[in-house]
GROMACS .gro file of C-alpha atoms in nm:
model
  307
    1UNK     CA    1   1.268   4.808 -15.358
    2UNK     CA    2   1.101   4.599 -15.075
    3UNK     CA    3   1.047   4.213 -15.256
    4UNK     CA    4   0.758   4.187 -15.007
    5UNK     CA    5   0.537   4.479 -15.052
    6UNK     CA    6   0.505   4.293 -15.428
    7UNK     CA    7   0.389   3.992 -15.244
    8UNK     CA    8   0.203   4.177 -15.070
    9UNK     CA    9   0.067   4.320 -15.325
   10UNK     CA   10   0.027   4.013 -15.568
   11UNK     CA   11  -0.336   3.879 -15.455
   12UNK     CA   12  -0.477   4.233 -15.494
   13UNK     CA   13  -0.354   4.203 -15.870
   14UNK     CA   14  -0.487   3.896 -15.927
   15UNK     CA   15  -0.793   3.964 -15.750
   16UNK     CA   16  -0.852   4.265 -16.016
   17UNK     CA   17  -0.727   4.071 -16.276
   18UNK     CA   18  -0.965   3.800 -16.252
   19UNK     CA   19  -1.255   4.054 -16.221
   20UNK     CA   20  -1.115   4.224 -16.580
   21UNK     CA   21  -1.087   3.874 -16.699
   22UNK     CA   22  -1.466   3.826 -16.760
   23UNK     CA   23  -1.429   4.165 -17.003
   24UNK     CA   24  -1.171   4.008 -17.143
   25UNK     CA   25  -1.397   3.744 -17.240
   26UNK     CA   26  -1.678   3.954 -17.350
   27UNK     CA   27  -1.451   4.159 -17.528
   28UNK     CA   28  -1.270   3.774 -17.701
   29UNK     CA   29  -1.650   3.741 -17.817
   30UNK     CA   30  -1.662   4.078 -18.053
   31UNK     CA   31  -1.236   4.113 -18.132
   32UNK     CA   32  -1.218   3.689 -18.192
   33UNK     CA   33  -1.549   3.532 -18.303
   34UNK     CA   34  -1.766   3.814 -18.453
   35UNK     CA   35  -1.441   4.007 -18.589
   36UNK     CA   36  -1.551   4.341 -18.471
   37UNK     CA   37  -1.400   4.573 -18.261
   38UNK     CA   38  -1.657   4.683 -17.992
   39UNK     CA   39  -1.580   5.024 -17.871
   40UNK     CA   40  -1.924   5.028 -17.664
   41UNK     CA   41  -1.733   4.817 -17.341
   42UNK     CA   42  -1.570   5.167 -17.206
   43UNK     CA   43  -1.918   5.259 -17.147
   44UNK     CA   44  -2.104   4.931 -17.065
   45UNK     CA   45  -1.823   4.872 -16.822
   46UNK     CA   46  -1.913   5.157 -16.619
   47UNK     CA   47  -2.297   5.146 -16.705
   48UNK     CA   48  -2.279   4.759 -16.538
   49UNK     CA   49  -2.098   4.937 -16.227
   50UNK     CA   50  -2.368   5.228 -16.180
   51UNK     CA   51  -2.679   5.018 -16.199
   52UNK     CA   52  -2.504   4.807 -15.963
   53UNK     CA   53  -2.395   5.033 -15.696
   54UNK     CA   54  -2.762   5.255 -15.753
   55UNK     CA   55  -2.981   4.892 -15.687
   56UNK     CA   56  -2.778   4.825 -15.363
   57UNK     CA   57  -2.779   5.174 -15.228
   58UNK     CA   58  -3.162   5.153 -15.288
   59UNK     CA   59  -3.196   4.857 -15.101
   60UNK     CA   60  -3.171   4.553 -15.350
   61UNK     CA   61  -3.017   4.240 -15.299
   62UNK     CA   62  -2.646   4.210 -15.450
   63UNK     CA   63  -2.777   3.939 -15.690
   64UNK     CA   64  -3.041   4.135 -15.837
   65UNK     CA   65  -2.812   4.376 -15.845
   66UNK     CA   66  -2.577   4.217 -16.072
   67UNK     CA   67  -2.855   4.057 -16.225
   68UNK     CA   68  -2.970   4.429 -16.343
   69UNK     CA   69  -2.623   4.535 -16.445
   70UNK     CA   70  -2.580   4.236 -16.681
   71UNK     CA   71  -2.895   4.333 -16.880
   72UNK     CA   72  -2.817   4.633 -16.877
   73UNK     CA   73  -2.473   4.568 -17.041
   74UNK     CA   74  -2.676   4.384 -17.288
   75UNK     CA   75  -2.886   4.679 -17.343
   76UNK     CA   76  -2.608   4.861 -17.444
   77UNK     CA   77  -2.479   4.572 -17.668
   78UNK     CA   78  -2.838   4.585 -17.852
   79UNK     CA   79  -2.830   4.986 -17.896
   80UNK     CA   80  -2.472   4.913 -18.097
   81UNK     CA   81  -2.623   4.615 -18.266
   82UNK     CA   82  -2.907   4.827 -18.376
   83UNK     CA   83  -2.674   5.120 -18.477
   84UNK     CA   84  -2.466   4.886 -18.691
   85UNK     CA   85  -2.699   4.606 -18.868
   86UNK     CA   86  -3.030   4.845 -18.883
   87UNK     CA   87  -2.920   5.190 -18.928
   88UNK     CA   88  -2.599   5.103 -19.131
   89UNK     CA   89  -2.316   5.212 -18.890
   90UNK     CA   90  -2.011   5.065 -18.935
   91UNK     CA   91  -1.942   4.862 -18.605
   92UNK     CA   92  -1.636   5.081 -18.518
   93UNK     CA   93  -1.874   5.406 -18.526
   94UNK     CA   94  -2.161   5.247 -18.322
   95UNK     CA   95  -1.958   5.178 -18.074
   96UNK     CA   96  -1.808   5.503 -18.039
   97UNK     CA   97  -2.166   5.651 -18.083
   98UNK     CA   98  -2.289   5.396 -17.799
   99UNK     CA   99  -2.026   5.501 -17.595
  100UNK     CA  100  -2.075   5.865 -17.624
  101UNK     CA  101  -2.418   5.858 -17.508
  102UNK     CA  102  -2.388   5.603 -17.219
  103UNK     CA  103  -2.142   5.917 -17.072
  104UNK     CA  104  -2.433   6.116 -17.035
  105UNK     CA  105  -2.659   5.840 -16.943
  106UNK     CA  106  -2.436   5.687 -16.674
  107UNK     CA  107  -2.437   6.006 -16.531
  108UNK     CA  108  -2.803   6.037 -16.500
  109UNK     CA  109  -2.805   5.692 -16.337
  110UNK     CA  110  -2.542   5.739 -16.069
  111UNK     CA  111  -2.699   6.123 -16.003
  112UNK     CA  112  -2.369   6.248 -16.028
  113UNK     CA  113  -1.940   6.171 -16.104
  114UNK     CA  114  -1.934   5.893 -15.878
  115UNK     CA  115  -2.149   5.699 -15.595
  116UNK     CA  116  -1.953   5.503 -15.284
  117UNK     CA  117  -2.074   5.193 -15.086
  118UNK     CA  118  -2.014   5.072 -14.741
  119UNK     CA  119  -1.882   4.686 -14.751
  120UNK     CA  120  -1.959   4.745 -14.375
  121UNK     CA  121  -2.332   4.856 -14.426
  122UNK     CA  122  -2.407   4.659 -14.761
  123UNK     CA  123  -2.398   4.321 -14.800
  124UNK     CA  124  -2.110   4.275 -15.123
  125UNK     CA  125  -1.993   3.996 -15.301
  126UNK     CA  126  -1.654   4.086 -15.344
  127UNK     CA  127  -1.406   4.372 -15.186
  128UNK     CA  128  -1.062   4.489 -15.123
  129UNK     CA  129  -1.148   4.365 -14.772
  130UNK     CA  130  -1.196   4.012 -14.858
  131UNK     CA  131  -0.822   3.940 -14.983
  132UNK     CA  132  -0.720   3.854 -14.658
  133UNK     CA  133  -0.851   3.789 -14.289
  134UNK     CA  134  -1.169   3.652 -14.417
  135UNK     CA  135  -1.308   3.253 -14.413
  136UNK     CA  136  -1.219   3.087 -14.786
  137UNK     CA  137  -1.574   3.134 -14.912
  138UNK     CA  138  -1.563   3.512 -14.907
  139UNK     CA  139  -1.226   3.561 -15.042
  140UNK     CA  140  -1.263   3.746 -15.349
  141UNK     CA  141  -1.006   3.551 -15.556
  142UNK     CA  142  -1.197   3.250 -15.488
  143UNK     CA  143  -1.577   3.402 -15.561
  144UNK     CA  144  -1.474   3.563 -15.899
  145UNK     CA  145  -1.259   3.241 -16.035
  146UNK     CA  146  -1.606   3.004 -15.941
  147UNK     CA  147  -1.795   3.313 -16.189
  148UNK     CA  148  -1.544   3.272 -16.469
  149UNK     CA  149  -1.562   2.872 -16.457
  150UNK     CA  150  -1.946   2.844 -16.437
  151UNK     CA  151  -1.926   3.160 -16.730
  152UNK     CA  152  -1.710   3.000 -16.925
  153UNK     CA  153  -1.895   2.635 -16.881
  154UNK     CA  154  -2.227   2.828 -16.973
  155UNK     CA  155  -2.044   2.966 -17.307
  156UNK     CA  156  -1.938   2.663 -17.388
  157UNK     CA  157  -2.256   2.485 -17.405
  158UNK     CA  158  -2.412   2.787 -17.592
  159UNK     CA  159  -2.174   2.827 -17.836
  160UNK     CA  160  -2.249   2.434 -17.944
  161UNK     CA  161  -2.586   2.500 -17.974
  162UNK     CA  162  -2.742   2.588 -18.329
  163UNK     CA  163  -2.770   2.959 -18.260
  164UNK     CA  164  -2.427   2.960 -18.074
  165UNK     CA  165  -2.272   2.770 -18.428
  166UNK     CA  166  -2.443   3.040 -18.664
  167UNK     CA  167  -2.278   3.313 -18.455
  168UNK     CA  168  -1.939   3.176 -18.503
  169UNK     CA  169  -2.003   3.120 -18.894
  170UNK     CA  170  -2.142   3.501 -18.885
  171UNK     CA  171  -1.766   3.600 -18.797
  172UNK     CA  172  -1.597   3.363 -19.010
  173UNK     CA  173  -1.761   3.449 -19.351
  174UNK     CA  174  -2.114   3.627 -19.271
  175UNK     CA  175  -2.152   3.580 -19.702
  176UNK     CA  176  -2.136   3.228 -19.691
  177UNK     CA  177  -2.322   3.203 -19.343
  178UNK     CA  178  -2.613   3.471 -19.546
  179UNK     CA  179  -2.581   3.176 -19.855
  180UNK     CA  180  -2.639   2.938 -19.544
  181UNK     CA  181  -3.002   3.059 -19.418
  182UNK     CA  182  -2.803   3.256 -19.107
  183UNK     CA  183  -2.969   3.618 -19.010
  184UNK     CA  184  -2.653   3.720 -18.987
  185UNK     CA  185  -2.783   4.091 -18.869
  186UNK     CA  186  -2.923   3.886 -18.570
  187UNK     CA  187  -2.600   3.733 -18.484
  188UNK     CA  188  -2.437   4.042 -18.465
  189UNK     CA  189  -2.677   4.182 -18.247
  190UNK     CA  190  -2.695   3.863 -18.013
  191UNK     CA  191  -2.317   3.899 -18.008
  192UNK     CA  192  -2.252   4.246 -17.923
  193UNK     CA  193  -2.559   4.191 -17.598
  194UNK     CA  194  -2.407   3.856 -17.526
  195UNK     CA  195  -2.033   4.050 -17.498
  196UNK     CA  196  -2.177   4.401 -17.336
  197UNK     CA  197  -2.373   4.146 -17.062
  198UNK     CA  198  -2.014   4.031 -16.958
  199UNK     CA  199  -1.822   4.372 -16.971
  200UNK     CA  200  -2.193   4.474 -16.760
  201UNK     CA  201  -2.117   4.187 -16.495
  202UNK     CA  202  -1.771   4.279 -16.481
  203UNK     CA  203  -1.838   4.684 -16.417
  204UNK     CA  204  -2.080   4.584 -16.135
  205UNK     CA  205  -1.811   4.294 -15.959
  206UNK     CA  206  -1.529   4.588 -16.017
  207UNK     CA  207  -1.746   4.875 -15.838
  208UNK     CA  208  -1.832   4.617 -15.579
  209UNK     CA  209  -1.423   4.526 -15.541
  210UNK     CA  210  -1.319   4.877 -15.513
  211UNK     CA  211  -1.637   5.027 -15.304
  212UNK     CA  212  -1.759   5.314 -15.575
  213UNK     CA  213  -1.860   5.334 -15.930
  214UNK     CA  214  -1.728   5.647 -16.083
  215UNK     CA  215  -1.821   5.771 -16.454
  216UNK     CA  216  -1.453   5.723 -16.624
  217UNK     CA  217  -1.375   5.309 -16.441
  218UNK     CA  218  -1.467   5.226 -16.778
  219UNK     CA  219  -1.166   5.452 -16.951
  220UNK     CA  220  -0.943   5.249 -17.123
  221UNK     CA  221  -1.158   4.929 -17.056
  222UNK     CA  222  -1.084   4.817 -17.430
  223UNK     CA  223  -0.742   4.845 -17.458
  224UNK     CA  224  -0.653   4.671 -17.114
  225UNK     CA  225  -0.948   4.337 -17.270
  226UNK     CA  226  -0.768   4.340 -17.551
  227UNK     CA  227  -0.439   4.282 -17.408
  228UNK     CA  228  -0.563   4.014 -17.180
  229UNK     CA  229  -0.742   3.857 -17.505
  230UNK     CA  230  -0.367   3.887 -17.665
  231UNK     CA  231  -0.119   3.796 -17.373
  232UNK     CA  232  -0.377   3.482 -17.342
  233UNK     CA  233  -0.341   3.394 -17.696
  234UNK     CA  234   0.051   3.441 -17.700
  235UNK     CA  235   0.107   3.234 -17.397
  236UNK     CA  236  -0.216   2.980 -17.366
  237UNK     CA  237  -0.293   2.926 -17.748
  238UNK     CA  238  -0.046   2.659 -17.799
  239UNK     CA  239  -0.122   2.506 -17.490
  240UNK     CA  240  -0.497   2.531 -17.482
  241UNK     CA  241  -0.733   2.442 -17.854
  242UNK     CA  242  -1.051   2.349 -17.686
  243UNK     CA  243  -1.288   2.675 -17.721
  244UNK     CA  244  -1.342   2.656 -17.358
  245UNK     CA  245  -1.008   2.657 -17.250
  246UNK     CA  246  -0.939   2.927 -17.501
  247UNK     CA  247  -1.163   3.152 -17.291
  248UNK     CA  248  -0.975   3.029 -16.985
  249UNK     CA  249  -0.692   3.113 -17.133
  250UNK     CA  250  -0.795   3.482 -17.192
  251UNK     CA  251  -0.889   3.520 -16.804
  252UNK     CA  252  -0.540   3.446 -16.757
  253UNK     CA  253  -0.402   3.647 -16.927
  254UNK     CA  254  -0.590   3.911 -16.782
  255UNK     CA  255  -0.437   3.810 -16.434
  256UNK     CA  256  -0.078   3.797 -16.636
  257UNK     CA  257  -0.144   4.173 -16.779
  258UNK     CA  258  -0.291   4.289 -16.379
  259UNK     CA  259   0.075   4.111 -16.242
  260UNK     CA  260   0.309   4.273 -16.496
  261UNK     CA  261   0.119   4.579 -16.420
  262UNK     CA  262   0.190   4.555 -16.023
  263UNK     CA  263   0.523   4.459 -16.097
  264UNK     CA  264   0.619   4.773 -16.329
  265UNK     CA  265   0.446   4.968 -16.068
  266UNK     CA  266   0.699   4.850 -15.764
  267UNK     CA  267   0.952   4.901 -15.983
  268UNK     CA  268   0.894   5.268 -15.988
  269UNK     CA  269   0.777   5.313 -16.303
  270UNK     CA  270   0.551   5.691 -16.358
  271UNK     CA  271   0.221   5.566 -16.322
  272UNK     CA  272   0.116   5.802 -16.575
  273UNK     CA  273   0.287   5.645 -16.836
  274UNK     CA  274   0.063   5.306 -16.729
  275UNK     CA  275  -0.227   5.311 -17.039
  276UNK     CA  276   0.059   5.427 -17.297
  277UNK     CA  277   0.244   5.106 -17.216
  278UNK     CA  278  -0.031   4.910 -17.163
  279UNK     CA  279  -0.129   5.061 -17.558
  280UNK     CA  280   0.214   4.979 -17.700
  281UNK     CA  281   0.204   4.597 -17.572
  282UNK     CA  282  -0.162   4.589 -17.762
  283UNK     CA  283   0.011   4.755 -18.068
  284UNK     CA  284   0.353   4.490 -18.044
  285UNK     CA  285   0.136   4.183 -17.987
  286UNK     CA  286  -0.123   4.269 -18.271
  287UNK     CA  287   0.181   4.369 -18.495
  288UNK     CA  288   0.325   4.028 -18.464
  289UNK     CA  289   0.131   3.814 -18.714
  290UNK     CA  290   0.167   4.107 -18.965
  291UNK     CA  291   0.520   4.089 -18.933
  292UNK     CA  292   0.588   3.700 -18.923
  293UNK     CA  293   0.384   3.674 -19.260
  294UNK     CA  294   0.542   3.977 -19.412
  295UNK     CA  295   0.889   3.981 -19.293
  296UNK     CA  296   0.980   3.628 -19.121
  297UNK     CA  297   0.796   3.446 -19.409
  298UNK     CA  298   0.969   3.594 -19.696
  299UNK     CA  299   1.320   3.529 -19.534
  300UNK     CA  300   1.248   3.193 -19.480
  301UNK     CA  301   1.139   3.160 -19.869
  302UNK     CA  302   1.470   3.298 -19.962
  303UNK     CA  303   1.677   3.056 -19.725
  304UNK     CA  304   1.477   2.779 -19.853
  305UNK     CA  305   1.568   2.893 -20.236
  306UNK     CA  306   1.911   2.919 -20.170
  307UNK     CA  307   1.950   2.574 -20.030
   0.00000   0.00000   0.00000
């Protein structure tokens, strides 16, 4: 095993990782402050990358572009919203639901499994191309990280604001937010848009990065948020309390998981078995609270007692 083809290899990772970072975040808005677990990102990932790709290729600027796949994402956020607070759907379902029909409806959008672009004939924001041998400003690394801070600074400020305040009650205790005055409905729906916007921006920078959207990029999209949202926590959430840095901390984990995941790949490891370990580190890292009040608690009782 060549140590320099994982050098090599490193600012590709964290290139990708940064770009799955601002799911991460999206997804850190439905798993941490709404308490839901959003199902809808597999397919508002890809959705974000379609409408993306599809505006360039007809001639839009990248901007607009993104600017499209972002409401879009939000779109998709709304339909689960909807599902959930007006038609009764537990949040779980909708999301499945949403994603199930975003398939079919991605499809329609890209015209068919999957749509390439030129970074030679279209003007991109970010590509495999730009990791190296291009001036500072177009590196990739460096576009996406200026996205996350000004995304993060932006969801800072709105989650300080009144509406941003009744959101976070909504997850805490949505009866005591209802006793409150809060629509609580309504800050469920602004949530899951607010989240499916970001997993949206993220599908369209990701298409952009790897030069296609295809219907299954999204695949898997929750699992590998949720263990940047986890890895974060474990590592960052001693270190970092503000809310804003919390969020930080979740876009590094996501360029922790993409690192680990380069590095198990040079090692040799069957790339198949790639989403079942990424799955099992989910499982271990959500298991671990469970078992430190369940099992590491009581034994500490019983020590305690004894002395």
């Amino acid at each position: 095993m060549n140590l320099l083809n994982l050098f090599n290899a490193l600012p590709g990772a964290v290139a990708q990782g940064l770009i799955w970072g601002i799911t991460a975040i999206g997804i850190y808005i439905t798993f941490r402050i709404l308490d839901i677990a959003d199902l809808t990102v597999d397919g508002s990932l890809c959705t974000g990358g379609a409408v993306c790709i599809m505006m360039m290729l007809s001639g839009h600027n990248v901007f607009v572009a993104m600017l499209a796949a972002t409401c879009a994402g939000m779109i998709t956020g709304l339909i689960t919203g909807l599902f959930h607070t007006f038609m009764g759907i537990p949040a779980i379902l909708a999301g499945i639901l949403t994603q199930l029909a975003l398939y079919s409806i991605n499809l329609k959008i890209m015209g068919k499994a999957n749509q390439a672009i030129n970074v030679d004939k279209y003007n991109l924001l970010v590509s495999l191309r730009y990791i190296k041998g291009v001036p500072f400003y177009k590196n990739t690394i460096l576009v996406v990280a200026i996205c996350i801070v000004i995304l993060i600074m932006i969801l800072y400020w709105f989650f300080g604001t009144e509406q941003g305040c009744a959101l976070r009650a909504t997850g805490c205790n949505g009866n005591m937010s209802r006793a409150q005055g809060i629509n609580t409905d309504f800050s469920k729906v602004l949530g899951l848009m607010l989240s499916n916007g970001l997993v949206g921006l993220s599908g369209a920078l990701l298409s952009q990065y790897q030069g296609f959207s295809d219907i299954n990029m999204g695949r898997g999209a929750i699992v590998i948020g949720l263990a940047a949202v986890i890895i974060g926590e474990a590592i960052f959430g001693r270190i970092f309390h503000n809310f804003g840095f919390k969020l930080l901390g979740v876009a590094f984990g996501s360029i922790l998981y993409y690192i680990v995941l380069q590095t198990v790949i040079w090692m040799g490891v069957d790339t198949d078995l790639l989403k079942m370990l990424s799955a099992l580190v989910v499982a271990v890292f959500l298991a671990i609270p469970y078992w430190k009040t369940k099992y590491f608690a009581k034994s500490n009782i019983k020590k305690g007692g004894a002395e």
